[in-house]
Short mmCIF file of C-alpha atoms and ligand atoms in Angstrom, two decimals:
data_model
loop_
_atom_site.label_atom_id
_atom_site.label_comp_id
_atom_site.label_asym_id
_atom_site.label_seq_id
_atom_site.Cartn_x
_atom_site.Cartn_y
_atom_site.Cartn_z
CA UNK K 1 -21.07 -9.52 3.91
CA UNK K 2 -21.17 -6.87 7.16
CA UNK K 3 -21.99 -3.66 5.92
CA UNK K 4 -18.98 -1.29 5.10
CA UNK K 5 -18.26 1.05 7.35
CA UNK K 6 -18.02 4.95 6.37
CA UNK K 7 -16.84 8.41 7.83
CA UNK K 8 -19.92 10.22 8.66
CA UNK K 9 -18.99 14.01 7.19
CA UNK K 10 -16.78 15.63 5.33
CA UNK K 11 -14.86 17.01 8.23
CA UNK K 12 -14.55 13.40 9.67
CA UNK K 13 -13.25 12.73 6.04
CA UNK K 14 -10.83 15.45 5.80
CA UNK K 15 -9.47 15.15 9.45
CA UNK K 16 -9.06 11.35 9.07
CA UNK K 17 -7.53 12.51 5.83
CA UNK K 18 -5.14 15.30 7.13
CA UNK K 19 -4.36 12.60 10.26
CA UNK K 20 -2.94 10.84 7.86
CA UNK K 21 -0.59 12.73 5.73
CA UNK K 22 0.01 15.15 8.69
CA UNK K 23 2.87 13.16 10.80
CA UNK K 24 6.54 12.39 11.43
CA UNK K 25 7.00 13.28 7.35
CA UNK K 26 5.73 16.98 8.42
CA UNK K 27 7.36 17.82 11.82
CA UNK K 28 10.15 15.25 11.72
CA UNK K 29 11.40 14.91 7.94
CA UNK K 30 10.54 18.13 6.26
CA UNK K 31 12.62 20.14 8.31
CA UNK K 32 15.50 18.20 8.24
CA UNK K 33 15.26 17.64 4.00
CA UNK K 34 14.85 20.84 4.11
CA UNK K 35 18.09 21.97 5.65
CA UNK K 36 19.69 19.30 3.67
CA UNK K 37 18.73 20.84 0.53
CA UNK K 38 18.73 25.18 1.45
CA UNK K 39 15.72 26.22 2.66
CA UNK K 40 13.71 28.41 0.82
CA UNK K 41 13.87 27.60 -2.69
CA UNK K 42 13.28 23.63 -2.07
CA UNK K 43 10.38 24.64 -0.12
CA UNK K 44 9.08 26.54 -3.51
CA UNK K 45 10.28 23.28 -5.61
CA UNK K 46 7.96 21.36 -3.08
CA UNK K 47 4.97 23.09 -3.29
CA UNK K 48 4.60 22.69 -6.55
CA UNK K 49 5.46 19.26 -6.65
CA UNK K 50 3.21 18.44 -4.23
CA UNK K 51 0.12 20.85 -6.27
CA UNK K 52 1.03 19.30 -9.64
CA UNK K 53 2.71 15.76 -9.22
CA UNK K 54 1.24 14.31 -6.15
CA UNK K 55 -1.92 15.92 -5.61
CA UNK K 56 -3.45 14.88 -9.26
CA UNK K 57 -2.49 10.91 -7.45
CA UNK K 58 -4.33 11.76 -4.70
CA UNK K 59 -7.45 12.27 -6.58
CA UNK K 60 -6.48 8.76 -8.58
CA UNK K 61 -6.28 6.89 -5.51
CA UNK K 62 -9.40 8.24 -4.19
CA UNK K 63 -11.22 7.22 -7.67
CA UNK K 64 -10.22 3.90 -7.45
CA UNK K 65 -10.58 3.73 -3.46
CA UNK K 66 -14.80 5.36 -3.16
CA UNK K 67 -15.28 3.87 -7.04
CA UNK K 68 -14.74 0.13 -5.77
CA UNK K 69 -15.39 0.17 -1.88
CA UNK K 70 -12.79 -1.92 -1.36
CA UNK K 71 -9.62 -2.56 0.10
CA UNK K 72 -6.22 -2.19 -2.36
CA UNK K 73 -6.06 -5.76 -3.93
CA UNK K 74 -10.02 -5.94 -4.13
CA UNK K 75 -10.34 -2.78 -5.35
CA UNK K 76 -8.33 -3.98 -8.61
CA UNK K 77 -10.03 -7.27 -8.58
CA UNK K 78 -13.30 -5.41 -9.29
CA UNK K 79 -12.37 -2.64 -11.59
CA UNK K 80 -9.68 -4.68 -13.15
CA UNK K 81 -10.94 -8.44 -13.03
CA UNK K 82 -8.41 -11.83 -13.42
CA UNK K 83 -6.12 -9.19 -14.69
CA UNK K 84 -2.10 -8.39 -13.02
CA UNK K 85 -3.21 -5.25 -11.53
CA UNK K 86 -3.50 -7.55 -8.61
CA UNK K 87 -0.27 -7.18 -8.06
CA UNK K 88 -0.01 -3.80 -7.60
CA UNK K 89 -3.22 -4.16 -5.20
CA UNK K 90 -0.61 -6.50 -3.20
CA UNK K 91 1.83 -4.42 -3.40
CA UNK K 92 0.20 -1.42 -1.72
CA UNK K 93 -0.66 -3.88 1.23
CA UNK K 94 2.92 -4.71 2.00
CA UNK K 95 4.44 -0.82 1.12
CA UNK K 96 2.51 0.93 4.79
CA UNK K 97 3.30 -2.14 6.67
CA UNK K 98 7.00 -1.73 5.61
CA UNK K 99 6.92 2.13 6.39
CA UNK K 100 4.57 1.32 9.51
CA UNK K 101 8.05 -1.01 11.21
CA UNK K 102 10.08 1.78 11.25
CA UNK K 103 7.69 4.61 11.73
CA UNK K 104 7.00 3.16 14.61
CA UNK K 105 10.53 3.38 16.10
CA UNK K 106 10.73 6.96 15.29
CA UNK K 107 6.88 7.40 16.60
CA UNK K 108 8.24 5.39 20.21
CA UNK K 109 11.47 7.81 20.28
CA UNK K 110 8.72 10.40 20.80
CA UNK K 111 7.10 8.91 23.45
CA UNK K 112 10.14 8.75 24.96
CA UNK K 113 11.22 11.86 24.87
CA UNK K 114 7.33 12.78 25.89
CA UNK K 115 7.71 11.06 29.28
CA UNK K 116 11.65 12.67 29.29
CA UNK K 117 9.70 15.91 29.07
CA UNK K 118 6.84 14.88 31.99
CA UNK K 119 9.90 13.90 34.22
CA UNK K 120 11.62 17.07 33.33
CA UNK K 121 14.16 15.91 32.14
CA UNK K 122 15.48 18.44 29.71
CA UNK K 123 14.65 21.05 31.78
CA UNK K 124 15.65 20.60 35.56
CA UNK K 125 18.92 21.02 36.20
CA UNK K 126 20.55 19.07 33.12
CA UNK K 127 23.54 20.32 32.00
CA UNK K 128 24.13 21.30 28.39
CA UNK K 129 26.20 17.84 27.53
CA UNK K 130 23.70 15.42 28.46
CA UNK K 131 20.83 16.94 27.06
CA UNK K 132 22.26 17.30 23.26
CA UNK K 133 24.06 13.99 23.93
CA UNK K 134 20.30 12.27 25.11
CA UNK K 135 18.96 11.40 21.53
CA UNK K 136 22.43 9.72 20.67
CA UNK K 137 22.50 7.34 23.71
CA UNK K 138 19.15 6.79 23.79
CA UNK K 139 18.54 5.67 19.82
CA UNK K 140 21.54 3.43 20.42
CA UNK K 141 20.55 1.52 23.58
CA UNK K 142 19.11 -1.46 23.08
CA UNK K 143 15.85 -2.27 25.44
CA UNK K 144 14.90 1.52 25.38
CA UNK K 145 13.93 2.12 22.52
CA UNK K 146 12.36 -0.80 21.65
CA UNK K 147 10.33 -0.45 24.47
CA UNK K 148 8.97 2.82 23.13
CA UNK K 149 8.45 1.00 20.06
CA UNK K 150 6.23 -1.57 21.65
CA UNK K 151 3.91 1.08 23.12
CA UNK K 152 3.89 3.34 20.11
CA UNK K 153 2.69 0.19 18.57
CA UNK K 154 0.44 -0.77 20.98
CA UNK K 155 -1.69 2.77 21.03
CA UNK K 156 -1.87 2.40 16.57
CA UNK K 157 -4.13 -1.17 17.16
CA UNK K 158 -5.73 0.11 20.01
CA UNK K 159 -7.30 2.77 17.85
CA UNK K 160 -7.50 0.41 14.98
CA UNK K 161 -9.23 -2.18 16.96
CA UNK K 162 -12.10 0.82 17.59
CA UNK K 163 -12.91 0.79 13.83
CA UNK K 164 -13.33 3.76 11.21
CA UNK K 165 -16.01 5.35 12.92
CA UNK K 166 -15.53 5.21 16.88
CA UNK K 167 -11.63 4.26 16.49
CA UNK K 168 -10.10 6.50 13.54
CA UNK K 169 -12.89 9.30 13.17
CA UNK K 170 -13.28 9.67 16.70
CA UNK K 171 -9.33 9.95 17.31
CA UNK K 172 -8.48 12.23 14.10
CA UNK K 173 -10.98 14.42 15.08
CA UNK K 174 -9.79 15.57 17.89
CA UNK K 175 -6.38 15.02 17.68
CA UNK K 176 -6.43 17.40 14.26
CA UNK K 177 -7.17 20.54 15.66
CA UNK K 178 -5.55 20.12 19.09
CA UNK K 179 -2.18 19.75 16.91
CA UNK K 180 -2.57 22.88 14.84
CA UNK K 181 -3.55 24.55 18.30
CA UNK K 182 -0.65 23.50 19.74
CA UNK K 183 2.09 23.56 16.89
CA UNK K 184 1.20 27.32 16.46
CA UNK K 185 2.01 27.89 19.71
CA UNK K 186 5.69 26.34 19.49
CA UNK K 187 6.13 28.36 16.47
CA UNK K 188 5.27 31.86 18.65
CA UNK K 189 7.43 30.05 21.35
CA UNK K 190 10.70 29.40 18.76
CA UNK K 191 10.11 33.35 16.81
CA UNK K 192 11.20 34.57 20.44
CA UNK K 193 14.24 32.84 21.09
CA UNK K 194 17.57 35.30 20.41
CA UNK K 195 18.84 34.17 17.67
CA UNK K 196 16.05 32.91 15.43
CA UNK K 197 15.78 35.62 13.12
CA UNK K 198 18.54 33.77 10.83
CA UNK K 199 16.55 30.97 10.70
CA UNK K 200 13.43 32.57 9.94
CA UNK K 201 15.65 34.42 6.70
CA UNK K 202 16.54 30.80 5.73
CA UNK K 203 12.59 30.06 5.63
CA UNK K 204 11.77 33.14 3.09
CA UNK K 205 14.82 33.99 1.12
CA UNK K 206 15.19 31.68 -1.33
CA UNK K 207 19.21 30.32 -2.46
CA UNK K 208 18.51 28.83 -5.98
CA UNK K 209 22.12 27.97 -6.22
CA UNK K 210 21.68 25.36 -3.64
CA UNK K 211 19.26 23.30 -5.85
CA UNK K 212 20.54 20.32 -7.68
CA UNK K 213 18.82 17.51 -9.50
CA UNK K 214 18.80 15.77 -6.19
CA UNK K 215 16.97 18.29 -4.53
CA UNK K 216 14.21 18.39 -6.94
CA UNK K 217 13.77 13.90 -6.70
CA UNK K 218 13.87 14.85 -3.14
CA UNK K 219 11.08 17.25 -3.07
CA UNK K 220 9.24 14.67 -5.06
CA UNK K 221 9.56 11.64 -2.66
CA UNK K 222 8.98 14.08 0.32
CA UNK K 223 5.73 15.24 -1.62
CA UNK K 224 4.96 11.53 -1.77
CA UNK K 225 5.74 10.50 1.58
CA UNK K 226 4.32 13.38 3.57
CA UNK K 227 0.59 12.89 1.38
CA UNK K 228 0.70 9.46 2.33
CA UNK K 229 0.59 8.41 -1.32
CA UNK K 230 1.35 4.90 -3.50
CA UNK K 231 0.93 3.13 -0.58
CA UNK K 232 -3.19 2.75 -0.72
CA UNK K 233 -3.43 4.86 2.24
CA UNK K 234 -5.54 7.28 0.46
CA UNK K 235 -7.30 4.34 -1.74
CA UNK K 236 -8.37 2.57 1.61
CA UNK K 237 -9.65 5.88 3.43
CA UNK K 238 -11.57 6.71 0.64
CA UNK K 239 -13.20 3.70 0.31
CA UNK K 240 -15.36 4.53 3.32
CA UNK K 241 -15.89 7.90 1.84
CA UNK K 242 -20.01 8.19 1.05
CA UNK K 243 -20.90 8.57 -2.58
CA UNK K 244 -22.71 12.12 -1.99
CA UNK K 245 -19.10 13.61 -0.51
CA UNK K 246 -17.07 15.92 -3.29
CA UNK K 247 -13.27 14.56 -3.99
CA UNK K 248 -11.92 17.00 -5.41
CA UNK K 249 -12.59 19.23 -2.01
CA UNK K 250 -11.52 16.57 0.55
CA UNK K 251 -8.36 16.08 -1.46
CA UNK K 252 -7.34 20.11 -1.58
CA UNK K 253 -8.40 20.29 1.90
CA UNK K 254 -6.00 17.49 2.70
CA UNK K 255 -3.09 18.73 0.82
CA UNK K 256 -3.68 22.07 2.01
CA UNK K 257 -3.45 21.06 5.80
CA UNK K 258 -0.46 18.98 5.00
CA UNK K 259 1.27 21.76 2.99
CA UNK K 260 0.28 24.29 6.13
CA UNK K 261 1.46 21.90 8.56
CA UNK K 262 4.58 21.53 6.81
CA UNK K 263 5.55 24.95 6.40
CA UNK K 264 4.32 25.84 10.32
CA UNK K 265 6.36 23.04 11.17
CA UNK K 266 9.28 24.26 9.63
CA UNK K 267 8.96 27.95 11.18
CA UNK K 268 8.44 26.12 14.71
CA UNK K 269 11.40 24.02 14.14
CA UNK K 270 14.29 26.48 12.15
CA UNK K 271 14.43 29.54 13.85
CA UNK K 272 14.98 26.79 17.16
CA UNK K 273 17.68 25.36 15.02
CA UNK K 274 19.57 28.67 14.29
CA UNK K 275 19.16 30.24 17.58
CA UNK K 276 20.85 26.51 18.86
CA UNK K 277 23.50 27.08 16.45
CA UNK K 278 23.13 23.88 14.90
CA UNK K 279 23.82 23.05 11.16
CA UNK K 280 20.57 22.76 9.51
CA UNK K 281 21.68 19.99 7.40
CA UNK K 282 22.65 17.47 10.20
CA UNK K 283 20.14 14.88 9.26
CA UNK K 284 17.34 12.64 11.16
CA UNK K 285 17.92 13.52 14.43
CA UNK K 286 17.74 17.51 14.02
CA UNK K 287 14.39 17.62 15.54
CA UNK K 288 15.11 15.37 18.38
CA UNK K 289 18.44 16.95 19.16
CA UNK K 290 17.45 20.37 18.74
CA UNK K 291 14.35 21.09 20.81
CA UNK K 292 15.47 19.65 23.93
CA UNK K 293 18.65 21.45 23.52
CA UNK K 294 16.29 24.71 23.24
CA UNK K 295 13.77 23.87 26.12
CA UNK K 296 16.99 22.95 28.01
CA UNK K 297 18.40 26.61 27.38
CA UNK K 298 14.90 28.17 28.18
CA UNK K 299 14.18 26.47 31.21
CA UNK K 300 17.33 28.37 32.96
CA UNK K 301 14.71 31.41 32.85
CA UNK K 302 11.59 29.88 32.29
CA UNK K 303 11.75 26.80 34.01
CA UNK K 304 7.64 26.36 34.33
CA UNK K 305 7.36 27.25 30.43
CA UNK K 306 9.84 25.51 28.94
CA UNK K 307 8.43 22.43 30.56
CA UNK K 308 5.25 23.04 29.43
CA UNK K 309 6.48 23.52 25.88
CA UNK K 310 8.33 20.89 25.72
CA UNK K 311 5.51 18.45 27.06
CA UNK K 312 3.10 19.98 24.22
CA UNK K 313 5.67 19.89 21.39
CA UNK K 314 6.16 15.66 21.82
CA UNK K 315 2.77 15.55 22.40
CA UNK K 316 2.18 17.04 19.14
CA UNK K 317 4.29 14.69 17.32
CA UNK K 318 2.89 11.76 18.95
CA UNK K 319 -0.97 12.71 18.13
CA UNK K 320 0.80 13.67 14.56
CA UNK K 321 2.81 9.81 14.50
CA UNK K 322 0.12 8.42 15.81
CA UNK K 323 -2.78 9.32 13.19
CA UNK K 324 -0.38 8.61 10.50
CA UNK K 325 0.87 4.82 11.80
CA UNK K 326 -3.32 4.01 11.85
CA UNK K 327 -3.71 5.04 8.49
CA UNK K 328 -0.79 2.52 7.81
CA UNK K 329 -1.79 -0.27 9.91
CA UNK K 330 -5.59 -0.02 8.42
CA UNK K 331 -4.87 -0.78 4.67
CA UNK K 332 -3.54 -4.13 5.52
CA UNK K 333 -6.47 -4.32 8.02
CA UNK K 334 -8.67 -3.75 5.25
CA UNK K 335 -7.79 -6.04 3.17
CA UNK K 336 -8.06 -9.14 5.76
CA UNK K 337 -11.61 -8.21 6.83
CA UNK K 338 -12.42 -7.65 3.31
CA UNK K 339 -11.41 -10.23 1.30
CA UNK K 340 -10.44 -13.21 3.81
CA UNK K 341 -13.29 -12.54 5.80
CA UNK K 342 -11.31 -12.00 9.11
CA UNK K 343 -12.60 -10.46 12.33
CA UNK K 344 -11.20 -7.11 12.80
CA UNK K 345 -9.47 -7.83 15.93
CA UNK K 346 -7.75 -10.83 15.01
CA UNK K 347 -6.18 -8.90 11.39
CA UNK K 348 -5.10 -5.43 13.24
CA UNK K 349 -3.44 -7.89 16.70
CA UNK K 350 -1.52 -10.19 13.42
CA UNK K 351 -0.21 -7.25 11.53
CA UNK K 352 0.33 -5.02 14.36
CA UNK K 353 2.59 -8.32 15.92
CA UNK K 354 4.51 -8.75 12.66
CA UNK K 355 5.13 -4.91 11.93
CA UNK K 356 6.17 -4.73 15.31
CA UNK K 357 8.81 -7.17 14.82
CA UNK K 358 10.33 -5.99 11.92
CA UNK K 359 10.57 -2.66 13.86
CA UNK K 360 12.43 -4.60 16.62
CA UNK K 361 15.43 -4.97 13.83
CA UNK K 362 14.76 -1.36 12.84
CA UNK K 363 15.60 -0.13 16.40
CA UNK K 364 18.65 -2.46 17.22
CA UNK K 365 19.64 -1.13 13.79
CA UNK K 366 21.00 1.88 15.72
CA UNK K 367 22.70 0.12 18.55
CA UNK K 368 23.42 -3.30 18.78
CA UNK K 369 23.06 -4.12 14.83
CA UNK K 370 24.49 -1.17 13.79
CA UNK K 371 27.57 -3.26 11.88
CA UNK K 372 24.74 -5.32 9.58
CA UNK K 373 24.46 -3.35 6.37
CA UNK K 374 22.03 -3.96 3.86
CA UNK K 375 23.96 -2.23 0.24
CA UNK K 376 25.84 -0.17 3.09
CA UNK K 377 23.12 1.11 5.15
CA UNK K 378 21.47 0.28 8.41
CA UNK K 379 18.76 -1.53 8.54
CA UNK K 380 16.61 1.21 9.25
CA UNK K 381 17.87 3.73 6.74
CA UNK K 382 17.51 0.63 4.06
CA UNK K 383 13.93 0.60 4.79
CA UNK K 384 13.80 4.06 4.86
CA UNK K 385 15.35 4.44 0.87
CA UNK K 386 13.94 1.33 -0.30
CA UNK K 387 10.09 2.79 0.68
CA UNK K 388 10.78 6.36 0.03
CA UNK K 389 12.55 5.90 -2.84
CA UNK K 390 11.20 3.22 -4.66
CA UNK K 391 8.02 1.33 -3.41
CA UNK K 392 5.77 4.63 -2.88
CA UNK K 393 6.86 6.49 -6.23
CA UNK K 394 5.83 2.81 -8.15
CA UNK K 395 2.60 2.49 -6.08
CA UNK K 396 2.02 5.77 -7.30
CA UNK K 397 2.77 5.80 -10.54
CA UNK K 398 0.75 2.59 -10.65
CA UNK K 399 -2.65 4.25 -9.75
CA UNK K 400 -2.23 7.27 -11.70
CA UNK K 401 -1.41 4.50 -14.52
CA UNK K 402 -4.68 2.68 -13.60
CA UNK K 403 -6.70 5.76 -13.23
CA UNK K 404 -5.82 7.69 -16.74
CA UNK K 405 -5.22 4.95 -19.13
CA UNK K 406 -7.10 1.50 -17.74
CA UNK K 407 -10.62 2.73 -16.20
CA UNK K 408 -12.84 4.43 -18.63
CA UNK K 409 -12.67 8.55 -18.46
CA UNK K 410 -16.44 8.09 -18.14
CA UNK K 411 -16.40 6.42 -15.07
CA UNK K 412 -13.30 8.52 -13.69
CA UNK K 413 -15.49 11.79 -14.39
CA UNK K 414 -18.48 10.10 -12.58
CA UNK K 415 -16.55 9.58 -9.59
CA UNK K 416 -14.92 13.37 -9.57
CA UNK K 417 -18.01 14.68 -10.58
CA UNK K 418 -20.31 13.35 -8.71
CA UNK K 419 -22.27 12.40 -11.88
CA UNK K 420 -21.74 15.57 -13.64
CA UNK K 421 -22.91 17.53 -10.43
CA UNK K 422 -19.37 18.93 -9.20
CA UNK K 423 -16.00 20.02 -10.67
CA UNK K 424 -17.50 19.50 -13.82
CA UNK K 425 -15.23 22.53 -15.43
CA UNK K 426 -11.86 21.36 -13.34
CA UNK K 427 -12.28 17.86 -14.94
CA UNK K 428 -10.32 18.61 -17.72
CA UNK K 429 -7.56 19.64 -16.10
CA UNK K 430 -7.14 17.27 -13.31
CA UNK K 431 -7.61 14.21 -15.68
CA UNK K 432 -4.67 15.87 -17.52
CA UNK K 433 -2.53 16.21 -14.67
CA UNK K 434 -3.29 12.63 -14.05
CA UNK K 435 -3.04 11.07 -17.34
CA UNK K 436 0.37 12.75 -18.18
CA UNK K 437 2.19 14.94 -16.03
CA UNK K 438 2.06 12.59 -12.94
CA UNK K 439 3.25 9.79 -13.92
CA UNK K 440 5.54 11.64 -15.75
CA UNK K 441 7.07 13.65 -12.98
CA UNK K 442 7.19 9.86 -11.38
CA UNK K 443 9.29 8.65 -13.92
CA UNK K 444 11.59 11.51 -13.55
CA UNK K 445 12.05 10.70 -9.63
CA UNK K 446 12.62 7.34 -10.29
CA UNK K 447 15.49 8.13 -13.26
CA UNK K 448 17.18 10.75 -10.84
CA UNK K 449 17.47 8.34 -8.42
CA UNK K 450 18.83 5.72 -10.56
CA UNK K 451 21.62 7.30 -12.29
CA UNK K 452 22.00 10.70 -10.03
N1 LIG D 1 2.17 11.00 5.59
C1 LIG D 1 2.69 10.47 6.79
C2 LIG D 1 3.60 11.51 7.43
O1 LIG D 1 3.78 12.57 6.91
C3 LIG D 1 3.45 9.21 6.55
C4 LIG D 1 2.71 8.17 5.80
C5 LIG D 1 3.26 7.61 4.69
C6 LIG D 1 1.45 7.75 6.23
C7 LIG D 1 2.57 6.64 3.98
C8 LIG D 1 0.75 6.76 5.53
C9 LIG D 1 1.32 6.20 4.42
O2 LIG D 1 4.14 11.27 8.46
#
C-alpha cells in the first residue's frame, strides 16, 4: 500500500484542524442560534458545553483516528475486528457527505453574494428595498443558486484533488490566519456603526430567563456541529497526524480557535444586526440579509469602504465554507483510497458528483420544491435537523462509546500520552470526561429533542 500521507507540523495540524471546525457553523449559524435563544447567557451555556461535552469527543475521535491510521470504517475494522462497530465506521462516511449537500448551497450563496459585492452591488446606488429583499429572491430562484452551488463544489475537490499535504495543508494554512485578519477587522468595522451599542449589551449581559431546555440541546448540537464532531471529520484528520505530535494540545488549540472565532463572529455580526434594526431571532438568513443591508447603508458615506468591507466579509466566509466542506468531502475520500484501493482523483470527482446532486434538491428546496415536505420541512431544513440533530450527536456518542468502554485505557493513555511522555497528570480527567460525562450530556441532547 502507498504510504500514508501526514501534516508536516503542528501548526499545519491545528490550522487544518481549526479549517475545519471554523466555517458556516461559526459566522453563519452561531449568530443566528444565538439570537434565537438570548444572547448572552446561551453563549455561557455553550462554552461550557463545548469545554466539557464536545471537547472530551474530540480527543476520542482523535484516539481512534492517529491510533489506527485509517479512514472511519477501517479504523474500526482494526481496533475493533469482524465486530458491528463497522457500522458506525459507515455511518460516519455517509453523516459529512449528507452535511457536505447542503453546506454547499449555503457555501455557493456566498459566492454569490461575493461576486454581488465585486460588482457592487449592495453598495452603488441600490435602494434600501432591493438590497434586504436580494437574499429572498435570490435563495428562491432556481438556476442561481444552483449555479453557486456547482462552483462552491467545484473549488472543495479542487483542493481535495491536491491531497493532505499540497491540497488541504497548503490551503488551511493560509486561509486560517487571513480569516482571523480579516474577521477582526469587520468586527472594528460593525462596533462603529450608530446603533450597535445595543447589540454589543446583548453579547455581555446575560438574560437567564430566556433559557429553556431547548436552548441548552441547542447549545449542545451547535457545540457539535461547529467542532466538526460525530461525523469522523476529526477521526480522518487525525489519522495523518504523526505519532511524535501531542493531542491533547492540537485539540485545545482547535477548540479554542473555534470558540474565538465564534464569539468574534458574533461581535462582527450583532452590533450590525441592532444598528439594522433587525430582530435577532429571524433565523438562517440573518447573516445574509443583514450585512448587505449594513454595507448598503454605509456605502451612502463611504462608498469606497463599504465595498471593500463587504468584498472581505464574503470572502471570509467563503475561505471559512470552504475549509470546512474539504474536511467533509475528505472522510469519504479516505475511505475509498483506503480501503477500495481507489485513485484519489477518481473517489473525490464520484463523491463530489453525488454530493453535488443531492445539493441540487437542497437548493430547489427553496424555490421551485418548496411545496415537497419531508415530516413538514423543506428539503433542506430536513437535512439540516436530521444531521444536526440526530446523525452527529450518535456518531458522537458512538466514539466516545468506543473510546471509554471498548479500547483498552492502556492503549487510550498511550495515544494521549504519548507513551507516558505528555498529559500524563490531565489523563485522569479527560478519560473521565470521556467515559461518562460525554456520552452522557449526548444522551441528554438526544432525550430533549425527542420529547421537548
Ligand atoms: N464545523 C464546520 C462549521 O462550523 C461544519 C462541519 C461539520 C465540518 C461537520 C465538518 C464536519 O462550519
Amino acid at each position: 500500500m502507498k504510504k500514508r500521507e501526514r501534516f508536516g507540523s503542528r501548526f499545519a495540524v491545528i490550522a487544518a484542524m481549526a479549517g475545519s471546525a471554523v466555517g458556516l457553523g461559526n459566522i453563519w449559524r452561531f449568530p443566528y442560534v444565538l439570537g434565537q435563544y438570548g444572547g448572552a447567557a446561551f453563549i455561557l451555556v455553550y462554552i461550557a458545553a463545548s469545554l466539557l461535552v464536545a471537547l472530551p469527543i474530540f480527543f476520542a475521535e482523535s484516539v481512534i483516528g492517529r491510533r489506527s491510521g485509517r479512514d472511519t470504517y477501517g479504523a474500526m475494522q482494526l481496533l475493533a475486528p469482524g465486530t458491528a462497530w463497522k457500522w458506525a465506521g459507515l455511518l460516519t462516511i455517509l453523516s459529512p457527505l449528507l452535511i457536505l449537500s447542503y453546506y454547499s448551497v449555503v457555501g455557493g450563496w456566498s459566492v454569490e453574494f461575493l461576486f454581488k459585492s465585486l460588482s457592487f452591488t449592495f453598495t452603488e446606488n441600490a435602494s434600501e428595498a432591493e438590497v434586504s429583499g436580494y437574499f429572498g429572491h435570490f435563495i428562491s430562484s432556481t438556476w442561481q443558486p444552483i449555479l453557486s452551488h456547482t462552483l462552491f463544489m467545484t473549488m472543495v475537490a479542487g483542493v481535495v484533488l491536491g491531497g493532505v499535504k499540497n491540497g488541504i495543508e497548503r490551503f488551511s494554512k493560509v486561509a486560517m490566519p487571513l480569516l482571523f485578519v480579516l474577521i477582526l477587522f469587520i468586527v472594528g468595522y460593525s462596533l462603529t456603526l450608530p446603533g450597535s451599542r445595543a447589540g454589543v449589551e446583548y453579547l455581555v449581559k446575560p438574560d437567564f430567563s430566556r433559557l429553556n431546555a431547548d436552548a441548552y440541546a441547542a447549545a449542545l448540537g451547535q457545540a457539535f456541529f461547529s467542532l466538526s464532531l460525530g461525523v469522523g471529520t476529526v477521526l480522518t484528520y487525525a489519522s495523518y497526524v504523526k505519532k511524535e505530535e501531542n493531542l491533547v494540545v492540537s485539540g485545545v488549540g482547535t477548540a479554542v480557535s473555534d470558540l474565538l472565532f465564534a464569539m468574534i463572529a458574533a461581535f462582527a455580526v450583532m452590533p450590525a444586526v441592532f444598528a439594522a434594526g433587525i430582530e435577532p431571532g429571524s433565523g438562517p438568513g440573518l447573516v445574509f440579509q443583514t450585512l448587505p443591508y449594513i454595507f448598503n447603508k454605509m456605502s451612502q458615506a463611504m462608498p469606497i469602504t463599504s465595498a471593500l468591507v463587504s468584498i472581505a466579509f464574503f470572502l471570509t466566509i467563503l475561505a471559512a465554507a470552504l475549509t470546512s466542506a474539504i474536511s467533509m468531502l475528505e472522510v469519504g475520500v479516505a475511505y475509498l483510497v483506503d480501503e477500495k484501493g481507489m485513485e484519489r482523483r477518481k473517489a473525490t470527482l464520484l463523491l463530489a458528483f453525488g454530493t453535488w446532486l443531492l445539493g441540487v434538491l437542497c437548493s430547489l428546496s427553496f424555490g421551485p420544491l418548496a411545496h415537497i415536505k419531508l415530516l413538514g420541512l423543506s428539503f433542506f431544513d430536513f437535512l439540516d435537523a436530521l444531521c444536526s440533530n440526530w446523525l452527529l450527536p450518535l456518531g458522537g456518542v458512538l466514539f466516545t462509546l468506543f473510546v471509554g468502554w471498548r479500547m483498552s485505557k492502556a492503549d487510550v493513555r498511550d495515544e494521549l500520552t504519548n507513551g507516558g511522555t505528555c498529559n500524563v497528570r490531565l489523563f485522569g480527567l479527560v478519560y473521565f470526561l470521556m467515559r461518562y460525562l460525554a456520552p452522557i450530556g449526548i444522551v441528554v441532547v438526544f432525550l430533549s429533542n425527542l420529547f421537548l
